[in-house]
Tab-separated table of C-alpha atoms in Angstrom:
chain	number	residue	atom	x	y	z
I	23	MET	CA	-46.189	64.968	-11.005
I	24	ALA	CA	-44.079	67.701	-9.462
I	25	GLY	CA	-40.804	67.624	-7.558
I	26	ALA	CA	-38.594	64.622	-6.929
I	27	VAL	CA	-39.950	61.239	-8.001
I	28	GLY	CA	-39.404	58.411	-5.549
I	29	THR	CA	-40.762	55.512	-7.624
I	30	HIS	CA	-38.079	53.425	-9.333
I	31	GLY	CA	-38.766	51.897	-12.741
I	32	PRO	CA	-39.286	50.018	-14.825
I	33	VAL	CA	-42.963	49.913	-13.890
I	34	LEU	CA	-45.272	47.393	-15.559
I	35	ILE	CA	-48.978	48.257	-15.630
I	36	ILE	CA	-51.268	45.318	-16.405
I	37	GLY	CA	-54.554	46.694	-17.695
I	38	SER	CA	-54.826	49.882	-19.739
I	39	GLY	CA	-58.265	51.162	-18.810
I	40	LEU	CA	-58.979	54.468	-17.094
I	41	LEU	CA	-56.861	53.850	-13.978
I	42	GLY	CA	-54.041	51.995	-15.701
I	43	ALA	CA	-53.681	54.505	-18.531
I	44	SER	CA	-53.994	57.496	-16.188
I	45	LEU	CA	-51.291	56.048	-13.949
I	46	GLY	CA	-49.078	55.382	-16.973
I	47	LEU	CA	-49.494	58.961	-18.171
I	48	ALA	CA	-48.622	60.354	-14.740
I	49	LEU	CA	-45.545	58.149	-14.290
I	50	SER	CA	-44.315	58.718	-17.849
I	51	ARG	CA	-44.616	62.456	-17.322
I	52	GLY	CA	-42.310	62.026	-14.342
I	53	GLY	CA	-39.654	60.352	-16.494
I	54	ILE	CA	-40.321	56.794	-15.296
I	55	ASP	CA	-40.003	53.928	-17.791
I	56	VAL	CA	-43.503	52.428	-18.076
I	57	PHE	CA	-44.597	49.274	-19.894
I	58	LEU	CA	-48.194	48.335	-20.608
I	59	SER	CA	-49.894	44.972	-20.983
I	60	ASP	CA	-53.563	44.393	-21.739
I	61	ALA	CA	-55.598	41.396	-22.861
I	62	SER	CA	-57.158	43.695	-25.450
I	63	PRO	CA	-54.606	44.725	-28.114
I	64	THR	CA	-56.808	47.665	-29.115
I	65	SER	CA	-57.038	49.011	-25.568
I	66	GLU	CA	-53.309	48.572	-25.089
I	67	GLN	CA	-52.473	50.380	-28.327
I	68	LEU	CA	-54.773	53.278	-27.468
I	69	ALA	CA	-52.978	53.766	-24.147
I	70	VAL	CA	-49.622	53.565	-25.936
I	71	ASP	CA	-50.723	56.118	-28.523
I	72	MET	CA	-51.797	58.454	-25.725
I	73	GLY	CA	-48.320	58.317	-24.195
I	74	ALA	CA	-49.045	56.126	-21.170
I	75	GLY	CA	-46.066	53.831	-21.822
I	76	ARG	CA	-44.628	51.262	-24.210
I	77	ALA	CA	-46.259	47.972	-25.094
I	78	LEU	CA	-44.659	45.117	-23.189
I	79	GLN	CA	-44.786	42.858	-26.243
I	80	THR	CA	-42.524	45.201	-28.224
I	81	VAL	CA	-39.464	44.563	-26.032
I	82	ARG	CA	-37.488	41.385	-25.573
I	83	THR	CA	-37.266	41.300	-21.779
I	84	VAL	CA	-38.352	43.567	-18.961
I	85	GLU	CA	-37.617	43.076	-15.283
I	86	PRO	CA	-39.945	45.540	-13.570
I	87	LEU	CA	-39.300	46.695	-10.038
I	88	LEU	CA	-42.981	47.470	-9.585
I	89	VAL	CA	-46.031	45.823	-11.155
I	90	VAL	CA	-49.421	47.516	-10.932
I	91	VAL	CA	-52.433	45.339	-11.761
I	92	ALA	CA	-55.203	47.610	-13.053
I	93	THR	CA	-57.663	45.002	-14.289
I	94	PRO	CA	-61.325	44.559	-13.243
I	95	PRO	CA	-61.761	43.086	-9.746
I	96	ASP	CA	-62.959	39.686	-10.928
I	97	VAL	CA	-59.596	38.921	-12.572
I	98	ALA	CA	-57.325	41.098	-10.413
I	99	GLY	CA	-56.427	38.273	-8.012
I	100	GLU	CA	-55.443	35.946	-10.829
I	101	CYS	CA	-53.327	38.673	-12.450
I	102	VAL	CA	-51.591	39.528	-9.168
I	103	VAL	CA	-50.726	35.876	-8.566
I	104	ARG	CA	-49.308	35.522	-12.073
I	105	ALA	CA	-47.275	38.715	-11.723
I	106	LEU	CA	-45.774	37.556	-8.428
I	107	GLN	CA	-44.679	34.335	-10.129
I	108	ASP	CA	-43.467	35.917	-13.375
I	109	TYR	CA	-41.487	38.773	-11.800
I	110	PRO	CA	-39.728	37.439	-8.684
I	111	GLU	CA	-37.885	40.704	-7.989
I	112	ALA	CA	-40.895	43.001	-8.278
I	113	VAL	CA	-43.225	44.519	-5.726
I	114	VAL	CA	-46.784	43.889	-6.904
I	115	THR	CA	-49.871	45.953	-6.133
I	116	ASP	CA	-53.345	46.180	-7.600
I	117	VAL	CA	-55.829	49.026	-7.800
I	118	ALA	CA	-59.041	46.991	-7.644
I	119	SER	CA	-61.841	48.520	-5.604
I	120	VAL	CA	-62.353	45.327	-3.564
I	121	LYS	CA	-59.391	44.160	-1.513
I	122	SER	CA	-60.237	41.136	0.656
I	123	ALA	CA	-60.734	38.702	-2.232
I	124	VAL	CA	-57.462	39.626	-3.968
I	125	GLN	CA	-55.486	39.461	-0.745
I	126	GLN	CA	-56.943	36.045	0.040
I	127	GLU	CA	-55.793	34.650	-3.322
I	128	VAL	CA	-52.250	35.859	-2.689
I	129	LEU	CA	-52.112	34.404	0.815
I	130	GLU	CA	-53.490	31.079	-0.428
I	131	LEU	CA	-50.785	30.982	-3.103
I	132	ALA	CA	-48.059	31.657	-0.542
I	133	THR	CA	-49.406	28.871	1.677
I	134	SER	CA	-49.776	26.334	-1.116
I	135	THR	CA	-46.282	26.973	-2.511
I	136	GLY	CA	-44.561	27.432	0.814
I	137	ASP	CA	-42.973	30.596	-0.601
I	138	ALA	CA	-43.425	33.379	1.949
I	139	THR	CA	-41.668	35.898	-0.306
I	140	LEU	CA	-44.685	35.895	-2.608
I	141	ALA	CA	-46.927	37.375	0.066
I	142	ALA	CA	-44.185	39.704	1.262
I	143	ARG	CA	-43.955	41.377	-2.147
I	144	TYR	CA	-47.684	42.073	-2.414
I	145	VAL	CA	-49.456	45.133	-1.052
I	146	GLY	CA	-52.967	45.942	-2.217
I	147	SER	CA	-54.073	49.470	-2.956
I	148	HIS	CA	-57.058	51.447	-4.185
I	149	PRO	CA	-57.002	54.997	-5.535
I	150	MET	CA	-60.338	56.650	-4.797
I	151	ALA	CA	-60.434	58.308	-8.191
I	152	GLY	CA	-62.488	57.778	-11.296
I	153	ARG	CA	-64.854	59.222	-13.843
I	154	GLU	CA	-68.210	58.271	-15.351
I	155	ARG	CA	-66.364	57.475	-18.592
I	156	SER	CA	-64.127	54.418	-18.699
I	157	GLY	CA	-61.253	53.257	-20.864
I	158	ALA	CA	-57.927	54.731	-21.899
I	159	GLY	CA	-59.699	57.390	-23.944
I	160	ALA	CA	-60.833	59.037	-20.698
I	161	ALA	CA	-57.393	58.830	-19.037
I	162	ASP	CA	-55.973	61.874	-17.273
I	163	PRO	CA	-52.472	62.152	-15.735
I	164	ASP	CA	-53.929	64.417	-13.021
I	165	LEU	CA	-56.690	61.957	-12.090
I	166	PHE	CA	-55.123	61.078	-8.721
I	167	ILE	CA	-54.094	64.537	-7.529
I	168	GLY	CA	-55.591	65.282	-4.126
I	169	ARG	CA	-57.529	62.010	-4.052
I	170	PRO	CA	-57.216	59.378	-1.291
I	171	TRP	CA	-55.129	56.344	-2.242
I	172	VAL	CA	-55.727	53.484	0.183
I	173	VAL	CA	-52.713	51.287	0.861
I	174	VAL	CA	-53.847	47.855	2.054
I	175	ALA	CA	-50.965	45.941	3.562
I	176	HIS	CA	-51.317	42.587	5.320
I	177	GLU	CA	-49.336	40.923	8.095
I	178	ALA	CA	-46.793	39.383	5.714
I	179	SER	CA	-46.196	42.515	3.611
I	180	SER	CA	-42.578	43.636	3.703
I	181	ASN	CA	-41.655	47.198	4.650
I	182	LYS	CA	-39.993	47.535	1.240
I	183	ALA	CA	-43.258	46.697	-0.536
I	184	ILE	CA	-45.319	49.021	1.643
I	185	VAL	CA	-42.914	51.911	1.048
I	186	ALA	CA	-42.918	51.274	-2.714
I	187	VAL	CA	-46.713	51.472	-2.935
I	188	ARG	CA	-46.952	54.495	-0.652
I	189	THR	CA	-44.307	56.225	-2.766
I	190	LEU	CA	-46.194	55.428	-5.960
I	191	ALA	CA	-49.351	57.044	-4.577
I	192	THR	CA	-47.465	60.114	-3.383
I	193	ASP	CA	-45.646	60.518	-6.694
I	194	VAL	CA	-48.903	60.871	-8.630
I	195	GLY	CA	-50.268	63.432	-6.168
I	196	ALA	CA	-52.578	61.218	-4.115
I	197	VAL	CA	-53.099	61.351	-0.347
I	198	VAL	CA	-52.095	58.061	1.292
I	199	VAL	CA	-54.524	56.343	3.664
I	200	GLN	CA	-53.599	52.966	5.179
I	201	LEU	CA	-56.355	50.459	6.060
I	202	ASP	CA	-56.692	46.695	6.405
I	203	ALA	CA	-58.658	44.844	3.705
I	204	SER	CA	-61.847	44.308	5.709
I	205	THR	CA	-62.038	47.902	6.899
I	206	HIS	CA	-61.467	49.114	3.350
I	207	ASP	CA	-64.199	46.925	1.846
I	208	HIS	CA	-66.769	48.005	4.438
I	209	ALA	CA	-65.787	51.659	3.989
I	210	VAL	CA	-66.137	51.669	0.195
I	211	ALA	CA	-69.445	49.821	0.458
I	212	LEU	CA	-70.777	52.782	2.440
I	213	VAL	CA	-69.192	55.739	0.640
I	214	SER	CA	-68.942	54.431	-2.939
I	215	HIS	CA	-70.726	51.193	-3.782
I	216	VAL	CA	-74.135	51.771	-2.185
I	217	PRO	CA	-74.280	55.398	-3.435
I	218	GLN	CA	-73.748	54.004	-6.943
I	219	LEU	CA	-76.622	51.556	-6.476
I	220	VAL	CA	-78.944	54.184	-4.999
I	221	SER	CA	-78.182	56.575	-7.851
I	222	SER	CA	-78.827	53.857	-10.425
I	223	LEU	CA	-82.067	52.753	-8.752
I	224	LEU	CA	-83.335	56.325	-8.704
I	225	ALA	CA	-82.320	56.965	-12.322
I	226	ALA	CA	-84.071	53.758	-13.376
I	227	ARG	CA	-87.382	55.339	-12.239
I	228	LEU	CA	-86.849	57.909	-15.002
I	229	ALA	CA	-86.704	55.399	-17.856
I	230	ASP	CA	-90.485	55.367	-18.285
I	231	ALA	CA	-91.233	58.743	-16.712
I	232	PRO	CA	-93.569	61.058	-18.641
I	233	SER	CA	-91.840	63.847	-20.546
I	234	GLU	CA	-93.744	66.520	-18.644
I	235	ALA	CA	-92.197	65.264	-15.401
I	236	LEU	CA	-88.677	65.243	-16.856
I	237	SER	CA	-89.147	68.801	-18.136
I	238	LEU	CA	-89.302	69.905	-14.487
I	239	ALA	CA	-85.965	68.287	-13.598
I	240	GLY	CA	-83.529	70.540	-11.783
I	241	GLN	CA	-80.059	70.360	-10.352
I	242	GLY	CA	-81.140	68.171	-7.443
I	243	LEU	CA	-82.093	65.333	-9.776
I	244	ARG	CA	-78.938	65.796	-11.831
I	245	ASP	CA	-76.799	65.702	-8.685
I	246	THR	CA	-78.362	62.520	-7.337
I	247	THR	CA	-78.307	60.639	-10.657
I	248	ARG	CA	-74.958	61.818	-12.066
I	249	ILE	CA	-73.060	58.619	-11.281
I	250	ALA	CA	-75.869	56.476	-12.692
I	251	ALA	CA	-74.176	57.068	-16.057
I	252	SER	CA	-71.250	54.853	-14.972
I	253	ASP	CA	-70.137	51.737	-16.881
I	254	PRO	CA	-72.628	48.924	-16.042
I	255	ARG	CA	-70.183	46.099	-16.822
I	256	LEU	CA	-67.448	47.422	-14.566
I	257	TRP	CA	-69.811	48.188	-11.709
I	258	THR	CA	-71.471	44.788	-11.944
I	259	VAL	CA	-68.091	43.200	-11.254
I	260	ILE	CA	-67.264	45.631	-8.449
I	261	LEU	CA	-70.592	45.272	-6.649
I	262	ALA	CA	-70.695	41.488	-6.925
I	263	GLY	CA	-67.164	41.308	-5.547
I	264	ASN	CA	-68.064	43.266	-2.414
I	265	ALA	CA	-71.491	41.726	-1.866
I	266	GLY	CA	-71.130	41.071	1.879
I	267	PRO	CA	-70.368	44.615	3.085
I	268	ILE	CA	-72.791	46.100	0.537
I	269	THR	CA	-75.594	43.867	1.815
I	270	GLN	CA	-75.041	45.113	5.364
I	271	VAL	CA	-75.437	48.741	4.292
I	272	LEU	CA	-78.449	47.924	2.106
I	273	ASP	CA	-80.121	46.066	4.982
I	274	ALA	CA	-79.845	49.133	7.229
I	275	LEU	CA	-81.003	51.413	4.409
I	276	SER	CA	-83.926	49.096	3.698
I	277	ASP	CA	-85.011	49.184	7.345
I	278	ASP	CA	-85.038	52.989	7.313
I	279	LEU	CA	-86.849	53.095	3.982
I	280	ASN	CA	-89.511	50.615	5.071
I	281	ALA	CA	-90.181	52.553	8.273
I	282	LEU	CA	-90.520	55.805	6.332
I	283	ARG	CA	-92.720	54.155	3.715
I	284	GLU	CA	-95.077	52.852	6.406
I	285	HIS	CA	-95.517	56.332	7.900
I	286	LEU	CA	-96.050	57.950	4.504
I	287	HIS	CA	-98.610	55.280	3.614
I	288	ARG	CA	-100.538	56.168	6.763
I	289	ALA	CA	-100.351	59.860	5.822
I	290	ALA	CA	-101.613	59.081	2.332
I	291	GLN	CA	-104.587	57.214	3.793
I	292	GLY	CA	-105.397	59.405	6.794
I	293	GLY	CA	-104.036	62.822	5.853
I	294	PRO	CA	-100.638	64.518	6.266
I	295	LEU	CA	-101.142	65.114	9.998
I	296	THR	CA	-101.700	61.443	10.813
I	297	GLY	CA	-99.976	60.730	14.115
I	298	GLY	CA	-96.254	60.075	13.813
I	299	SER	CA	-95.936	60.768	10.093
I	300	VAL	CA	-94.586	64.297	10.353
I	301	GLY	CA	-92.070	63.274	12.969
I	302	ALA	CA	-90.923	60.282	10.931
I	303	VAL	CA	-90.188	62.449	7.908
I	304	ASN	CA	-88.436	65.037	10.047
I	305	ARG	CA	-86.217	62.383	11.641
I	306	VAL	CA	-85.078	61.193	8.217
I	307	MET	CA	-84.241	64.735	7.112
I	308	GLU	CA	-82.398	65.586	10.331
I	309	ALA	CA	-80.434	62.327	10.228
I	310	GLY	CA	-79.431	63.223	6.676
I	311	ASN	CA	-78.299	66.654	7.820
I	312	ARG	CA	-76.107	65.078	10.488
I	313	GLY	CA	-74.596	62.685	7.984
I	314	VAL	CA	-73.798	65.408	5.451
I	315	GLU	CA	-72.108	67.451	8.164
I	316	ARG	CA	-69.643	64.597	8.712
I	317	ILE	CA	-68.433	64.507	5.103
I	318	PRO	CA	-64.920	66.011	5.080
I	319	GLY	CA	-64.756	69.543	3.759
I	320	LYS	CA	-62.384	71.308	1.403
I	321	HIS	CA	-58.919	69.719	1.251
I	322	GLY	CA	-60.197	66.939	3.521
I	323	GLY	CA	-60.504	69.242	6.521
I	324	VAL	CA	-63.340	69.886	8.942
I	325	PRO	CA	-66.578	70.643	7.066
I	326	VAL	CA	-67.162	74.375	6.609
I	327	HIS	CA	-70.532	75.959	5.916
I	328	PHE	CA	-70.296	78.361	2.995
I	329	ALA	CA	-72.770	80.994	1.869
I	330	GLU	CA	-74.446	80.564	-1.504
I	331	VAL	CA	-74.574	83.374	-4.033
I	332	GLU	CA	-76.944	82.682	-6.946
I	333	VAL	CA	-76.224	84.477	-10.206
I	334	LEU	CA	-78.079	84.321	-13.523
I	335	VAL	CA	-75.562	83.533	-16.260
I	336	PRO	CA	-76.365	83.773	-19.997
I	337	ASP	CA	-75.746	80.460	-21.766
I	338	GLU	CA	-73.123	81.968	-24.048
I	339	PRO	CA	-69.404	81.248	-24.549
I	340	GLY	CA	-67.185	82.914	-21.971
I	341	GLU	CA	-69.940	84.133	-19.643
I	342	LEU	CA	-69.136	81.754	-16.785
I	343	GLY	CA	-65.443	82.601	-17.088
I	344	HIS	CA	-66.379	86.288	-17.033
I	345	LEU	CA	-68.288	85.751	-13.780
I	346	PHE	CA	-65.318	83.996	-12.189
I	347	THR	CA	-63.029	86.835	-13.281
I	348	GLU	CA	-65.384	89.384	-11.740
I	349	LEU	CA	-65.387	87.532	-8.425
I	350	GLY	CA	-61.591	87.404	-8.551
I	351	SER	CA	-61.402	91.159	-9.086
I	352	ILE	CA	-63.686	91.641	-6.084
I	353	GLY	CA	-61.299	89.463	-4.069
I	354	VAL	CA	-63.821	86.709	-3.309
I	355	ASN	CA	-62.602	83.104	-3.452
I	356	ILE	CA	-64.871	80.504	-5.043
I	357	GLU	CA	-65.024	77.556	-2.650
I	358	ASP	CA	-67.351	75.479	-4.858
I	359	PHE	CA	-69.985	75.973	-7.507
I	360	THR	CA	-72.739	74.315	-9.537
I	361	VAL	CA	-74.695	75.434	-12.576
I	362	ASP	CA	-78.397	74.683	-12.979
I	363	HIS	CA	-79.697	75.238	-16.509
I	364	ALA	CA	-83.201	76.632	-16.817
I	365	ALA	CA	-85.565	74.498	-18.925
I	366	ARG	CA	-86.069	75.895	-22.434
I	367	GLN	CA	-84.146	79.061	-21.531
I	368	ARG	CA	-80.685	80.173	-22.656
I	369	VAL	CA	-79.718	81.028	-19.128
I	370	GLY	CA	-78.339	79.170	-16.153
I	371	VAL	CA	-78.190	79.737	-12.418
I	372	ALA	CA	-74.638	79.634	-11.085
I	373	ARG	CA	-74.600	78.756	-7.401
I	374	ILE	CA	-71.314	80.051	-6.025
I	375	MET	CA	-70.165	78.939	-2.573
I	376	VAL	CA	-68.174	81.667	-0.791
I	377	ASP	CA	-66.976	82.673	2.656
I	378	PRO	CA	-70.134	83.759	4.543
I	379	THR	CA	-68.426	86.983	5.609
I	380	ARG	CA	-67.940	87.941	1.935
I	381	ALA	CA	-71.290	86.865	0.492
I	382	ARG	CA	-73.071	90.201	0.956
I	383	GLU	CA	-70.161	92.109	-0.550
I	384	ALA	CA	-70.035	89.707	-3.514
I	385	GLU	CA	-73.739	90.210	-4.258
I	386	VAL	CA	-73.533	94.000	-4.025
I	387	GLU	CA	-70.439	94.229	-6.215
I	388	LEU	CA	-71.801	91.837	-8.839
I	389	VAL	CA	-75.025	93.856	-9.092
I	390	LYS	CA	-72.921	96.980	-9.674
I	391	ARG	CA	-71.187	95.142	-12.523
I	392	GLY	CA	-74.479	94.303	-14.207
I	393	TRP	CA	-75.068	90.740	-13.000
I	394	ARG	CA	-78.540	89.606	-11.972
I	395	ILE	CA	-78.606	88.080	-8.497
I	396	ILE	CA	-81.252	85.733	-7.162
I	397	ALA	CA	-81.255	87.303	-3.745
I	398	HIS	CA	-82.589	85.584	-0.653
I	399	ALA	CA	-82.059	88.919	1.057
I	400	SER	CA	-82.053	92.386	-0.463
I	401	THR	CA	-78.826	93.413	-2.196
I	402	GLU	CA	-79.740	97.115	-2.156
């Protein structure tokens, strides 16, 4: 958290898992008074010990100006409602990944009580940040930097509440995006929830795979199954809570998959040149190319096509850092990179994404410095 801090404390964070603890660390680093509350005393104490804030139960009274509910989605609505009732002067937000259900609970409470101020003080939100690991032990004060933070206001939300939540997101380095609840839930179904399911379904095929097949695994498999290592309990709650929008995406995906499967079945029976099969496969690949091209590029800008420089890197301490230093001395910026480890070999292939106009120069200069390049074109 750099520069002036606009969020006013005290801030109460209910839930001390990855998001709650990370937020507490970021706010505490900015000098804001943070209190933590969690149904699990052990989880709460871990977050306290890490410096994310003070335990709410250790102080006599606290009147927070902002309450952030960072509990799992299935209890987020209940916690938001309780916070609105317990802290009548506070703006209340939640960071659950499903927004429509929580918002509906708040609006129903306001209607049943006849207290419009309850709804006015609530603004939902969702930081698009996370890790495969969960819990306070994985917390990071920089978790939100550069990540989208969706602010989900509703018709009754007050300007004061909206500003407070937008300020919170900005203070921890996030990029504010404002959407309504329905648009948000359909968007995350497409870009987050279904990718998680697809990754998990693919990884599940590996559970009984023969070892000789797994020994051939490369970076492509690792890339597509990386998020399959996510917390099953948390994702079960998230996916069940957004079942409607997820089903719509899965239905469309299922239609495409069934059509492709039918063509491949014909090719398996009649040969690879069976009428229509080649075209069907090509259409899937080209549609995928078009979709990838629409994913925002570096810093959220227009996608940019980078050149790939492949370098063999010994699997020894400091070698990857040495490579990066060499590229810096050449004056070539690393736009992105991956490392693919060779099976049973103490060597990896670093795939460095660079400006296409500098790729040739980078290869030539690295060869001069003793690096081995996997060249798609001659580097001589």
